[in-house]
Backbone as a printed PyTorch tensor [residue, N CA C, xyz], in Angstrom:
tensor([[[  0.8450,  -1.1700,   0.0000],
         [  0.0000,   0.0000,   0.0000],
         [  0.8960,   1.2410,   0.0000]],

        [[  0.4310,   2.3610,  -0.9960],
         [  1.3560,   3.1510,  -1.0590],
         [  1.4950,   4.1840,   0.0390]],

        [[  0.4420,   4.2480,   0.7000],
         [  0.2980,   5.0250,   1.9040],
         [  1.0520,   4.3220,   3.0000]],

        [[  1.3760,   3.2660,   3.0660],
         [  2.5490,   2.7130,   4.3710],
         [  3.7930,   3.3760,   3.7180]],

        [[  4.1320,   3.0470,   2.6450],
         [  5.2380,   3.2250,   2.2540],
         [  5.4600,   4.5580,   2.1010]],

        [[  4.6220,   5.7000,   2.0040],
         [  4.4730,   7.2450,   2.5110],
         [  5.4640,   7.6190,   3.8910]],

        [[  4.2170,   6.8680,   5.2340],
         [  4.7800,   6.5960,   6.7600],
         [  5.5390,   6.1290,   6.7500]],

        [[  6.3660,   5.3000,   5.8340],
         [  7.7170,   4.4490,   6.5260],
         [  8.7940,   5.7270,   5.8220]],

        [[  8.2390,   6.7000,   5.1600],
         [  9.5330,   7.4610,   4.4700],
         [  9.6600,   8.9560,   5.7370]],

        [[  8.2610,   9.2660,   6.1050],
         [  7.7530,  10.6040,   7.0080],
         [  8.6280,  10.1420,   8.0530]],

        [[  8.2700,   8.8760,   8.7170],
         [  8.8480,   8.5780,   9.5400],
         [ 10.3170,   8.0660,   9.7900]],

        [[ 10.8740,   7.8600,   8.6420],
         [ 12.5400,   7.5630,   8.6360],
         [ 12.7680,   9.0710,   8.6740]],

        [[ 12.3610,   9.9330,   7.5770],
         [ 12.9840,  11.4400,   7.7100],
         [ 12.5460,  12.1080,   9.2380]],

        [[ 11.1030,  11.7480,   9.3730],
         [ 11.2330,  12.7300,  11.1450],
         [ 11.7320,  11.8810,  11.7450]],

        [[ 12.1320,  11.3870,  12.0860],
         [ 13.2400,  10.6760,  13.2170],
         [ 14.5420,  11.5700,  13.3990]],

        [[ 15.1070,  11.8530,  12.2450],
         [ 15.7190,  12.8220,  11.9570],
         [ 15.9130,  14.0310,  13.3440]],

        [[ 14.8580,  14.0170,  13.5900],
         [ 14.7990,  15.1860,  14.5190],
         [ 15.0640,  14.7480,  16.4880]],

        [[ 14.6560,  13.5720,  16.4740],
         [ 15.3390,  12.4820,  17.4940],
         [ 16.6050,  12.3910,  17.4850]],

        [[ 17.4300,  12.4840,  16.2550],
         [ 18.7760,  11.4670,  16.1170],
         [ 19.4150,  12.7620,  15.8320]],

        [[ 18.9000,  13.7870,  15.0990],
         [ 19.9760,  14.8410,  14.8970],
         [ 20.0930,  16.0540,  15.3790]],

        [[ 19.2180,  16.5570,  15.7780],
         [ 18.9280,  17.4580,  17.0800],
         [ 20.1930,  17.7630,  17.9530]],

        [[ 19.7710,  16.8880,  18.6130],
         [ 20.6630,  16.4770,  19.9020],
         [ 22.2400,  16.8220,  19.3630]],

        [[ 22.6760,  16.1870,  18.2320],
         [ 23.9890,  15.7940,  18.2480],
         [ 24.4630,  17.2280,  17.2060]],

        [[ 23.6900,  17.9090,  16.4560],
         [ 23.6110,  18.9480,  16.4340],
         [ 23.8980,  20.7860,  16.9580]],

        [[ 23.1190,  20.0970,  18.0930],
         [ 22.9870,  21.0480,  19.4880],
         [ 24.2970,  21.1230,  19.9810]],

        [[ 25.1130,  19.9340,  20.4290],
         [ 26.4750,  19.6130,  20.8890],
         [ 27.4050,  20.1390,  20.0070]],

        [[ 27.2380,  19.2960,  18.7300],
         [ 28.6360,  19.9140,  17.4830],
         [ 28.9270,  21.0380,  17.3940]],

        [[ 27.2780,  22.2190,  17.6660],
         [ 27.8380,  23.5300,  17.3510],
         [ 28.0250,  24.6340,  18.7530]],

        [[ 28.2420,  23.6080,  20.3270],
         [ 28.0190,  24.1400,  21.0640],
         [ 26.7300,  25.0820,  21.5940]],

        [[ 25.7570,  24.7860,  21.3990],
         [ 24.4510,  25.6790,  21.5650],
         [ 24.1300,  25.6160,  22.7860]],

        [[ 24.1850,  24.2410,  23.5410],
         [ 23.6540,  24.1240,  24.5940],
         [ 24.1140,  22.6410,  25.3950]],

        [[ 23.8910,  21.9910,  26.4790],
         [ 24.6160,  20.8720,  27.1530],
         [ 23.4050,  19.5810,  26.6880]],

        [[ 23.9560,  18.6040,  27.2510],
         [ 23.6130,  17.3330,  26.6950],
         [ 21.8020,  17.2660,  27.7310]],

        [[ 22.0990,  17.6300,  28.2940],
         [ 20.8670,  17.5700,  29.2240],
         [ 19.7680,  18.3590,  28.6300]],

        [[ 20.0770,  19.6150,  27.7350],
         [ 19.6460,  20.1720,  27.7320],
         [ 18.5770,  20.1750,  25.9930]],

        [[ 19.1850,  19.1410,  25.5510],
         [ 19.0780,  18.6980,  24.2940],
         [ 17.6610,  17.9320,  24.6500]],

        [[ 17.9130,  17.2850,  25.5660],
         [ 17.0470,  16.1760,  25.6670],
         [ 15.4640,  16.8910,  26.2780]],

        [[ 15.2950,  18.3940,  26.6970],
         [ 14.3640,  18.7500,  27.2320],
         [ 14.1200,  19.7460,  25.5150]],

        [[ 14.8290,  19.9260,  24.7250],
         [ 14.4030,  20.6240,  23.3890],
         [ 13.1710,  20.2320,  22.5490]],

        [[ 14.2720,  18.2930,  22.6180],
         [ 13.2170,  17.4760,  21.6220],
         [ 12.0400,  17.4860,  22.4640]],

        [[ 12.1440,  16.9330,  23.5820],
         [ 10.6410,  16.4990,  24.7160],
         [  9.7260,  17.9850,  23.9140]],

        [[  9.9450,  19.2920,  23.8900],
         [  9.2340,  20.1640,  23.6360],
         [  8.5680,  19.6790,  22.4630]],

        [[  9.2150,  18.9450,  21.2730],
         [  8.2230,  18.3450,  20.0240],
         [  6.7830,  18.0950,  20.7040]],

        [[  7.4090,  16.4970,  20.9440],
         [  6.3230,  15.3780,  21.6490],
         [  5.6900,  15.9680,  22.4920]],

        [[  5.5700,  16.9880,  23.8560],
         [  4.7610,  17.7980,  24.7440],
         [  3.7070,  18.6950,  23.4370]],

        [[  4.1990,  19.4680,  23.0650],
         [  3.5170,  20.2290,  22.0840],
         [  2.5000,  19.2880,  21.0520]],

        [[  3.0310,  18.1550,  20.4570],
         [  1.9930,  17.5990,  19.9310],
         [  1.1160,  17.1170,  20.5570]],

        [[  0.9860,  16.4610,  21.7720],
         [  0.4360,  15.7120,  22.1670],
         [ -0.5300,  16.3770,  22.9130]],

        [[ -0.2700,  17.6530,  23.2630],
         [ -1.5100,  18.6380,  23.8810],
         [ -2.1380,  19.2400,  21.7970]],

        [[ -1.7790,  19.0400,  21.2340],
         [ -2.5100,  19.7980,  19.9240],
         [ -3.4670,  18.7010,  19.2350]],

        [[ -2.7340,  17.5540,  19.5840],
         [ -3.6880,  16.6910,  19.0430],
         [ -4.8640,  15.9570,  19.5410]],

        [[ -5.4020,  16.7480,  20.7100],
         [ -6.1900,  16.5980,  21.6660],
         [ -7.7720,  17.9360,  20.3450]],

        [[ -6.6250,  18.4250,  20.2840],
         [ -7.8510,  19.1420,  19.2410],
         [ -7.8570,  19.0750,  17.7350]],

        [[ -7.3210,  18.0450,  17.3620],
         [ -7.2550,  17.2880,  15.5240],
         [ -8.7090,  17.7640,  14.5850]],

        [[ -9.8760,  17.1980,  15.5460],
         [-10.9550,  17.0060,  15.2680],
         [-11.4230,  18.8940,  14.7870]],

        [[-10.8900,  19.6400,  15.5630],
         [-11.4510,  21.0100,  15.3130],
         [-10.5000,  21.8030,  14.0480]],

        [[ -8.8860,  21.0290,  14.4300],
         [ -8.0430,  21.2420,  12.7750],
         [ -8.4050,  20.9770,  11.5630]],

        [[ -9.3680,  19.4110,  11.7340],
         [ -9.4280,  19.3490,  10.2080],
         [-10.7320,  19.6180,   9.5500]],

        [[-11.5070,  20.0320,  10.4250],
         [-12.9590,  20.7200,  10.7270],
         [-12.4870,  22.2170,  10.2700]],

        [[-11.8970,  22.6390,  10.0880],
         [-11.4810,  24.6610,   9.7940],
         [-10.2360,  23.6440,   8.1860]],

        [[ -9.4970,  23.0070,   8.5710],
         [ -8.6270,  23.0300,   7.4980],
         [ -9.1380,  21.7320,   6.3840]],

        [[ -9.5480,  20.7550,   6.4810],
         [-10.2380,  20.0300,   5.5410],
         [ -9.4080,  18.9370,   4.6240]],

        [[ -9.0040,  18.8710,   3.6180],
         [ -8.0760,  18.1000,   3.2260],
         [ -6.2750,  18.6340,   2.9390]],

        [[ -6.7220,  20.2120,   3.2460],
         [ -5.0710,  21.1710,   3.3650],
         [ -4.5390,  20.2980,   4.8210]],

        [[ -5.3260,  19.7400,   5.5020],
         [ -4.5120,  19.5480,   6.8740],
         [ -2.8770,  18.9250,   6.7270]],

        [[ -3.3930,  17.7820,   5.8200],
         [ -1.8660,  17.2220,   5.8570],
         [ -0.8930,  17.6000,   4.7760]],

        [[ -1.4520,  18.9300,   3.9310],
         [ -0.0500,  19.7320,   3.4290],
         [  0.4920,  20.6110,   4.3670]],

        [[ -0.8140,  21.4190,   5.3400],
         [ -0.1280,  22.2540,   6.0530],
         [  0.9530,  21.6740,   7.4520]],

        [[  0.3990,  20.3560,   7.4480],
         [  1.2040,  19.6500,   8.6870],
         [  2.7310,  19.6030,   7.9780]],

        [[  2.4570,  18.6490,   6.8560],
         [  3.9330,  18.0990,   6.4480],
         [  4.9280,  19.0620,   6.0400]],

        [[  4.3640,  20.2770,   5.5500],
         [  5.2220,  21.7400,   4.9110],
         [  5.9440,  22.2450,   6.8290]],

        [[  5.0700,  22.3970,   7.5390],
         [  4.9950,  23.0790,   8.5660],
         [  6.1050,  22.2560,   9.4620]],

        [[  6.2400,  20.7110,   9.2060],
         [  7.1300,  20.3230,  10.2320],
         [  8.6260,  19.8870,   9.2940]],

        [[  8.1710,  19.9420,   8.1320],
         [  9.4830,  20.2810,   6.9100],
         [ 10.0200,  21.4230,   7.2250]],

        [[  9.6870,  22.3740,   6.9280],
         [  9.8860,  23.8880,   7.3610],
         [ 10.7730,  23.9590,   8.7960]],

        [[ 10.1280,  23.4860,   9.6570],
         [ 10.2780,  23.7890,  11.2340],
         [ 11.9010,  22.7430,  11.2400]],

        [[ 12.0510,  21.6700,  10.5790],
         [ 13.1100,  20.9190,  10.1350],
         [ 14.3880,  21.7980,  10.0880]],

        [[ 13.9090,  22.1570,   9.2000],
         [ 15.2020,  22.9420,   8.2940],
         [ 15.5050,  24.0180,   9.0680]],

        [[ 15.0640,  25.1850,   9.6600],
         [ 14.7220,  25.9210,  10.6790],
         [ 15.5340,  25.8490,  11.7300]],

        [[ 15.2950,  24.2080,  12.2430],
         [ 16.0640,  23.5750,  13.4890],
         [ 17.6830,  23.9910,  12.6670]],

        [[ 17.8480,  23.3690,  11.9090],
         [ 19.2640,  23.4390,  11.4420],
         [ 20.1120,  24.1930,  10.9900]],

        [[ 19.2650,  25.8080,  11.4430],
         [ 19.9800,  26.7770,  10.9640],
         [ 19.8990,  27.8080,  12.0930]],

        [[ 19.1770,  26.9870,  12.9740],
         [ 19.1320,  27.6040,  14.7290],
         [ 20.5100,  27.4550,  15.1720]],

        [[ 20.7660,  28.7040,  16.1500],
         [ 21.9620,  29.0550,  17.0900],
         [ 21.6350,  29.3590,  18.5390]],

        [[ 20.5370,  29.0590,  18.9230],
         [ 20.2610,  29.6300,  19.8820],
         [ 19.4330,  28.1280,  21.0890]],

        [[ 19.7520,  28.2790,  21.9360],
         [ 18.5720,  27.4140,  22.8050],
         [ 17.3620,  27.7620,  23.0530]],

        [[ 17.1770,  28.9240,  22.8500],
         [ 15.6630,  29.4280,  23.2640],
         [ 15.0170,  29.4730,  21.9450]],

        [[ 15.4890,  29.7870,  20.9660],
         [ 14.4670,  29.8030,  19.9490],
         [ 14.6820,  27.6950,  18.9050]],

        [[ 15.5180,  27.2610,  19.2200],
         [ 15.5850,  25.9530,  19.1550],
         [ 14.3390,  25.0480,  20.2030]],

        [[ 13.9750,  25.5660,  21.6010],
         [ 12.8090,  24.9590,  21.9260],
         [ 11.4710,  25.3210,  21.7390]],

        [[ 11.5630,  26.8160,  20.7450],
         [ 10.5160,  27.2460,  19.9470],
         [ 10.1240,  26.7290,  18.8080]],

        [[ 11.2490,  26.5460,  18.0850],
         [ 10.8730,  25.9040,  16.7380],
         [ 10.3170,  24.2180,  16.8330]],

        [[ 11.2690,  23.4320,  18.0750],
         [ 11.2060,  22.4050,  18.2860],
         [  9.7840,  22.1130,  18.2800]],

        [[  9.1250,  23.1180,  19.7140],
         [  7.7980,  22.6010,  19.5800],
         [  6.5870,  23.0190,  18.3860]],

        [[  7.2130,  24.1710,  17.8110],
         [  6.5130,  24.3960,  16.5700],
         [  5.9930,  23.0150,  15.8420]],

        [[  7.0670,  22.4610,  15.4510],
         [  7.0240,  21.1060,  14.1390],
         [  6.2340,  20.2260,  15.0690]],

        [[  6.2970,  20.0330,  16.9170],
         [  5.1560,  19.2050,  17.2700],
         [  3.9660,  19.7430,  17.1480]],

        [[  3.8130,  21.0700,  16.5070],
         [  2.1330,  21.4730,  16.9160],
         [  1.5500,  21.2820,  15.4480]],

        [[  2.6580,  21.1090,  14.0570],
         [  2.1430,  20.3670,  12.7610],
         [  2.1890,  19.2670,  12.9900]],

        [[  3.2540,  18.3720,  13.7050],
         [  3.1490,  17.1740,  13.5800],
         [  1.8110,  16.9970,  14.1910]],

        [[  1.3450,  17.0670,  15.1520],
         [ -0.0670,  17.0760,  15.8040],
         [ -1.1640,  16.2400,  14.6460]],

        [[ -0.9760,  16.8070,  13.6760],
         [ -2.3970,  16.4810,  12.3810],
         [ -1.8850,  15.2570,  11.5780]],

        [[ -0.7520,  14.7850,  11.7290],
         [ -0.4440,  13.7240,  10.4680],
         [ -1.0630,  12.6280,  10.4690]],

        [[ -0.4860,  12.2370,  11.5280],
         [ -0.8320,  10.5520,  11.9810],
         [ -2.4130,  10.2650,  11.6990]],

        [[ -3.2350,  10.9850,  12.6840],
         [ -4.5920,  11.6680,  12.2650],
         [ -4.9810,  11.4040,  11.1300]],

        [[ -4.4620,  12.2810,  10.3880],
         [ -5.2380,  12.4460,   8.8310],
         [ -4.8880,  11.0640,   8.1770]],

        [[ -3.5210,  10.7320,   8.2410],
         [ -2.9960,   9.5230,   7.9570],
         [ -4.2560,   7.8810,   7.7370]],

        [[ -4.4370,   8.1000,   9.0650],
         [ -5.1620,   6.6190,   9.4380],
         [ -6.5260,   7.3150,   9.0530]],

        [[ -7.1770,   8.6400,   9.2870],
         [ -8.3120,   8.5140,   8.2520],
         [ -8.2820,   8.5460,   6.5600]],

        [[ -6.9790,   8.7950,   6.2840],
         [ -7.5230,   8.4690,   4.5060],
         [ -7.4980,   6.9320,   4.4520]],

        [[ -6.1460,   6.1620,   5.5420],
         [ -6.4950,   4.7570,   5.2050],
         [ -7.6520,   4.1990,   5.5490]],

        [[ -8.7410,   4.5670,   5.7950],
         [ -9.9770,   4.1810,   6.4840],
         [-10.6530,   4.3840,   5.3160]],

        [[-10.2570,   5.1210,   4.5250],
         [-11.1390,   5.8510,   3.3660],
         [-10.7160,   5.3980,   2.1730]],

        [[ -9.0310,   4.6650,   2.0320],
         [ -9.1880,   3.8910,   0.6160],
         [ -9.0030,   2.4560,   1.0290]],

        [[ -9.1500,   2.1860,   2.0360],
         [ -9.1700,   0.5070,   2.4520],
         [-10.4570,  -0.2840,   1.8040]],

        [[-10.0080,  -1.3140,   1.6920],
         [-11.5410,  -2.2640,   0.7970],
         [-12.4550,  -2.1910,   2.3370]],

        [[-13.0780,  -2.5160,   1.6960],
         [-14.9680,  -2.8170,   2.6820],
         [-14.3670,  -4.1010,   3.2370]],

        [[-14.3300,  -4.0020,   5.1010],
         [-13.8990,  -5.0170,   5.8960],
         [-12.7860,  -4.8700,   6.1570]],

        [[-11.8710,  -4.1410,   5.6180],
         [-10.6200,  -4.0880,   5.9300],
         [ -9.8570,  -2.7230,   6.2110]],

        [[-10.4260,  -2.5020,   7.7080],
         [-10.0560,  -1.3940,   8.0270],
         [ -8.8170,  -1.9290,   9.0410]],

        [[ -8.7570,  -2.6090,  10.0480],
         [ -8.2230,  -3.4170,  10.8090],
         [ -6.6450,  -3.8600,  10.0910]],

        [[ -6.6830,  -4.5070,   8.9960],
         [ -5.7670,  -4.8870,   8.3910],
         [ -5.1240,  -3.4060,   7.8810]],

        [[ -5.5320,  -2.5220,   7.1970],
         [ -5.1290,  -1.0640,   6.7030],
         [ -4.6170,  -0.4410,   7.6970]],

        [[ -5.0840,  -0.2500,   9.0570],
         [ -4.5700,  -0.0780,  10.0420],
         [ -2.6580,  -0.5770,  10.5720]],

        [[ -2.9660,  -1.9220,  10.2340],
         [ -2.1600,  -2.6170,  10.6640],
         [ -0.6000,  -2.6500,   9.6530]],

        [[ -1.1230,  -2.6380,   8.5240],
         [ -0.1950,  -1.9170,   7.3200],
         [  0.4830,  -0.8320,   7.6870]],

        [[  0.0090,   0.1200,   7.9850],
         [  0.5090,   1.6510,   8.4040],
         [  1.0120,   1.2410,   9.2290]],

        [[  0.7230,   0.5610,  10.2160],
         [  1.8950,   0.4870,  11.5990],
         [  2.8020,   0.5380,  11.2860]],

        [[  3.0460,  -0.7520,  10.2610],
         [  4.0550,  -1.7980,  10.1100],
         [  4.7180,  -0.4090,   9.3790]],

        [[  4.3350,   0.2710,   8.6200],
         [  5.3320,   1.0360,   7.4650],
         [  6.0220,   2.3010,   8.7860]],

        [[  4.8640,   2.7070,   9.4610],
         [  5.2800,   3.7100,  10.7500],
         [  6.4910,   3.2850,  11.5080]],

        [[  6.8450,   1.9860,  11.7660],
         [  7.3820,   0.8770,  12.5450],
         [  8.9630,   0.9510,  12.0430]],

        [[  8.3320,   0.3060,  10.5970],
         [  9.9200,   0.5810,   9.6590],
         [ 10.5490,   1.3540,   9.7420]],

        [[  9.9420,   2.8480,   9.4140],
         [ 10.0680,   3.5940,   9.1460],
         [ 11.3300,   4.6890,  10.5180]],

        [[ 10.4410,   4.2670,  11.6150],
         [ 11.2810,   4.8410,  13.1860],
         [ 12.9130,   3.6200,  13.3760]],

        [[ 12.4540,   2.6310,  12.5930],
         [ 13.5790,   1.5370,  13.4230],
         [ 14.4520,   1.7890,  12.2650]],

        [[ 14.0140,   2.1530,  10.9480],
         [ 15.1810,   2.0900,  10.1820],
         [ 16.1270,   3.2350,   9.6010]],

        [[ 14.9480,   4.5520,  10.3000],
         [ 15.7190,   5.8430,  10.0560],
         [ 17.4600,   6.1300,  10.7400]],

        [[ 17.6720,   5.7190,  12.2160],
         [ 19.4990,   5.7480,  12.1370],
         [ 20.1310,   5.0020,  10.8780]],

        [[ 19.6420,   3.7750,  10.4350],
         [ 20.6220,   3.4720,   9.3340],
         [ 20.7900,   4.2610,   8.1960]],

        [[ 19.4720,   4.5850,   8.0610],
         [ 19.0950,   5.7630,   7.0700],
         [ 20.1050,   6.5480,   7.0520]],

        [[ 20.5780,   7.8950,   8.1190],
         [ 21.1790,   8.3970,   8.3780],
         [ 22.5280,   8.3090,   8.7730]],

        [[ 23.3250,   7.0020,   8.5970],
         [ 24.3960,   6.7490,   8.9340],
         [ 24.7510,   6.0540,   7.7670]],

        [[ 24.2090,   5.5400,   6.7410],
         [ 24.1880,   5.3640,   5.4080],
         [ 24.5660,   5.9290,   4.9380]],

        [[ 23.8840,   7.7310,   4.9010],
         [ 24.2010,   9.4670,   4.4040],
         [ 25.8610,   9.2620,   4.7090]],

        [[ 25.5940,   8.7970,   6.1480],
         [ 26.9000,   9.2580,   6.2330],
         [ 28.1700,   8.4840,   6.1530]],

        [[ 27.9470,   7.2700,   5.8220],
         [ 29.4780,   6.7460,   5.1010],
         [ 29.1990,   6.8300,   3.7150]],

        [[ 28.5410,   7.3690,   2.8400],
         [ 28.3110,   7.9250,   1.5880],
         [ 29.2800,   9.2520,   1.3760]],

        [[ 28.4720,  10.2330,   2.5190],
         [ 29.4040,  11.4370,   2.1320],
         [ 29.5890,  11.8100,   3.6400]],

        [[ 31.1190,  11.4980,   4.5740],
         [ 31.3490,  11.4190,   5.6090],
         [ 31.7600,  12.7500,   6.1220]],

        [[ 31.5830,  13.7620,   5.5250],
         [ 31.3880,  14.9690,   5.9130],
         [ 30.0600,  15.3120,   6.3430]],

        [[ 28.9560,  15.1790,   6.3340],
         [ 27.6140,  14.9940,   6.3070],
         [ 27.4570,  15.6310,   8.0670]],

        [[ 27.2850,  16.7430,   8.0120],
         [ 26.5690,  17.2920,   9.5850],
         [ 25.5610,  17.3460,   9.7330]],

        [[ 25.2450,  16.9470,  11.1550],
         [ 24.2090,  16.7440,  11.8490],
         [ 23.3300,  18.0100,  11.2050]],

        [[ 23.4850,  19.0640,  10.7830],
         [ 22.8070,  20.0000,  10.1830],
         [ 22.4290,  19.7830,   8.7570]],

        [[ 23.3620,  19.3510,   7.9850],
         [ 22.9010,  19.0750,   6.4180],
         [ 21.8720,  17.8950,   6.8400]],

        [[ 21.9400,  16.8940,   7.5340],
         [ 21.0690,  15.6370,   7.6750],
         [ 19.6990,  16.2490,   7.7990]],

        [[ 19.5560,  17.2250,   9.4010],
         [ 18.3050,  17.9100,   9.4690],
         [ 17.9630,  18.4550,   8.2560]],

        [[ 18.1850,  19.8340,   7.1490],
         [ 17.9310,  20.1350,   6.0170],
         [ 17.5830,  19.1340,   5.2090]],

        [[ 18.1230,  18.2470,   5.3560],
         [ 17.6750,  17.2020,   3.7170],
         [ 16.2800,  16.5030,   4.3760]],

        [[ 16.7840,  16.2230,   5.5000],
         [ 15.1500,  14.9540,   6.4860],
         [ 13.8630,  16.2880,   5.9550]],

        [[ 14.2950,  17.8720,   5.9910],
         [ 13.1520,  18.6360,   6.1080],
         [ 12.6520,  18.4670,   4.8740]],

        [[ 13.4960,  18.9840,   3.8750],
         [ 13.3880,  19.0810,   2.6620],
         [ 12.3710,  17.6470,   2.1580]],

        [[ 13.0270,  16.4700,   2.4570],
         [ 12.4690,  15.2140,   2.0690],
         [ 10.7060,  15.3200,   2.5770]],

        [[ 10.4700,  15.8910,   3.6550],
         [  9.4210,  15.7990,   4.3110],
         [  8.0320,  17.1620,   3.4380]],

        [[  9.0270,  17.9920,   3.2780],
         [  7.9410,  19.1900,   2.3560],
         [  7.9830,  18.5900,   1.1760]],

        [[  8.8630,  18.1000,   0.1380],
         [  8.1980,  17.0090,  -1.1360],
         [  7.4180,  15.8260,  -0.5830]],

        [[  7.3880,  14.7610,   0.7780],
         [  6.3570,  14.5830,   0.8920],
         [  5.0040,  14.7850,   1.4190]],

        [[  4.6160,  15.7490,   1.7630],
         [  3.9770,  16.3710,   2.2910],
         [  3.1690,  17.3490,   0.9300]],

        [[  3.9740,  17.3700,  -0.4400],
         [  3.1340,  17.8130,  -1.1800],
         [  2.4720,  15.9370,  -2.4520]],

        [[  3.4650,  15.3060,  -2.3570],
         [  2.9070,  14.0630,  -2.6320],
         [  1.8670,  13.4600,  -2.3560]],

        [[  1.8130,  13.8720,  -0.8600],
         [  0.4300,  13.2110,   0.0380],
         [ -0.5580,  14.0880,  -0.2490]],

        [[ -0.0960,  15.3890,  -0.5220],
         [ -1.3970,  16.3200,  -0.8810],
         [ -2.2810,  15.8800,  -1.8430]],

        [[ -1.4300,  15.8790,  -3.0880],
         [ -2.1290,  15.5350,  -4.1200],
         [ -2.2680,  14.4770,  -4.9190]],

        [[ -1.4990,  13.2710,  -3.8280],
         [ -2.2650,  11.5030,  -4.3410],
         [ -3.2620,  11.7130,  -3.3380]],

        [[ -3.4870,  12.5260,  -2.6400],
         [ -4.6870,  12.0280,  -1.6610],
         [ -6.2360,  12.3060,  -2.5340]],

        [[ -7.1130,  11.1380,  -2.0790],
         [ -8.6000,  10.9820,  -2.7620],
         [ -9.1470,  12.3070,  -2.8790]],

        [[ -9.1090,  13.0090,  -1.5510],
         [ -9.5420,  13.9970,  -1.0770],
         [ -9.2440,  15.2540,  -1.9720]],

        [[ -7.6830,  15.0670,  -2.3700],
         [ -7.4250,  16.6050,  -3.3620],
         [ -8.0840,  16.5750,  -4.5670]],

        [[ -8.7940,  15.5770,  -4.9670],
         [ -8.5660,  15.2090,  -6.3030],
         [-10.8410,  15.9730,  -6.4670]],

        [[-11.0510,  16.0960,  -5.0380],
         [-12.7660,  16.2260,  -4.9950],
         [-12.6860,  17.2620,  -3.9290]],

        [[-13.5290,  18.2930,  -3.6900],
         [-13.6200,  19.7040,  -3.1630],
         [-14.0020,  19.1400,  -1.6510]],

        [[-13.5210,  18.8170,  -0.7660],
         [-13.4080,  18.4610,   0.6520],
         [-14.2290,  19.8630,   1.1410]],

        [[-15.4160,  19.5870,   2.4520],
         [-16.1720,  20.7760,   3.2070],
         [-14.9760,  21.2960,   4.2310]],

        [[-14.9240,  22.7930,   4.1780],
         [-13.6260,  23.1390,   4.7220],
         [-15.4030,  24.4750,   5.3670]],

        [[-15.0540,  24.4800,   6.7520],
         [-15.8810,  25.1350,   7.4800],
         [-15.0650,  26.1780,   8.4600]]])
């Protein structure tokens, strides 16, 4: 299904922000190791209070939700990697959790919406699996980059994971069912 294989790519590139962040933060001296680890938490805190209100996002935004998510935490990506600062690094950080907030979301409702009749359960279970891949296989991903081209900083990695994420994020826009028919946007 081409929509796992979407999540297994979103999710190898945002991982990105787990794995390179941090080591990032250190290389260019920004801030201490401890302190890395309360940046990223700002993602995951921030999404996880936004996606408490999904239902009222895609109710005002409609089928734009998951361009404006995937641009917004592409964006917020790249952003990270051109940050110097700790304070505006746990701004941006939680920025990309308050797009990430809508993906997953929208995600498992289009698979609900091109899954055969009876097989929502199994469609479900597909996406995991590609979501799954996708988190366990992103360090190789990224350490791949980098015995390829072993100059490769924790900053070019963030830029390219962003970059990768706003081309998909316009892919998903417009293979989605939804772009293709005038979605009620209220």
């Amino acid at each position: 299904m081409l929509l796992a294989v979407g999540l297994f790519l979103f999710y190898a590139l945002l991982f990105a922000l787990y794995i390179k962040v941090p080591t990032a933060l250190i290389e260019n001296r920004i801030t201490t190791p401890g302190a890395t680890g309360l940046i990223v938490s700002s993602f995951t805190i921030a999404a996880m209070v936004v996606s408490l209100g999904y239902g009222q996002i895609y109710r005002h935004l409609g089928h734009y939700t998951i361009l404006i998510s995937m641009l917004g935490v592409g964006i917020t990506m790249m952003l990270l990697a051109e940050s110097r600062t700790a304070g505006l690094d746990y701004l941006i950080s939680a920025c990309s959790g308050v797009f990430f907030a809508s993906t997953l979301p929208y995600a498992f409702m289009l698979g609900a919406q091109i899954s055969p009749a009876h097989a929502e359960n199994l469609t479900s279970s597909i996406l995991l699996i590609g979501i799954n891949l996708g988190v366990f296989l992103s360090p190789y991903l990224f350490n791949l980059m980098k015995l390829i081209h072993p100059d490769l900083s924790a900053n070019t990695s963030l830029l390219i994971a962003g970059m990768g994420i706003v081309l998909l994020g316009l892919a998903f826009f417009f293979a989605s069912p939804t772009a293709r028919k005038e979605a009620p946007v209220q």
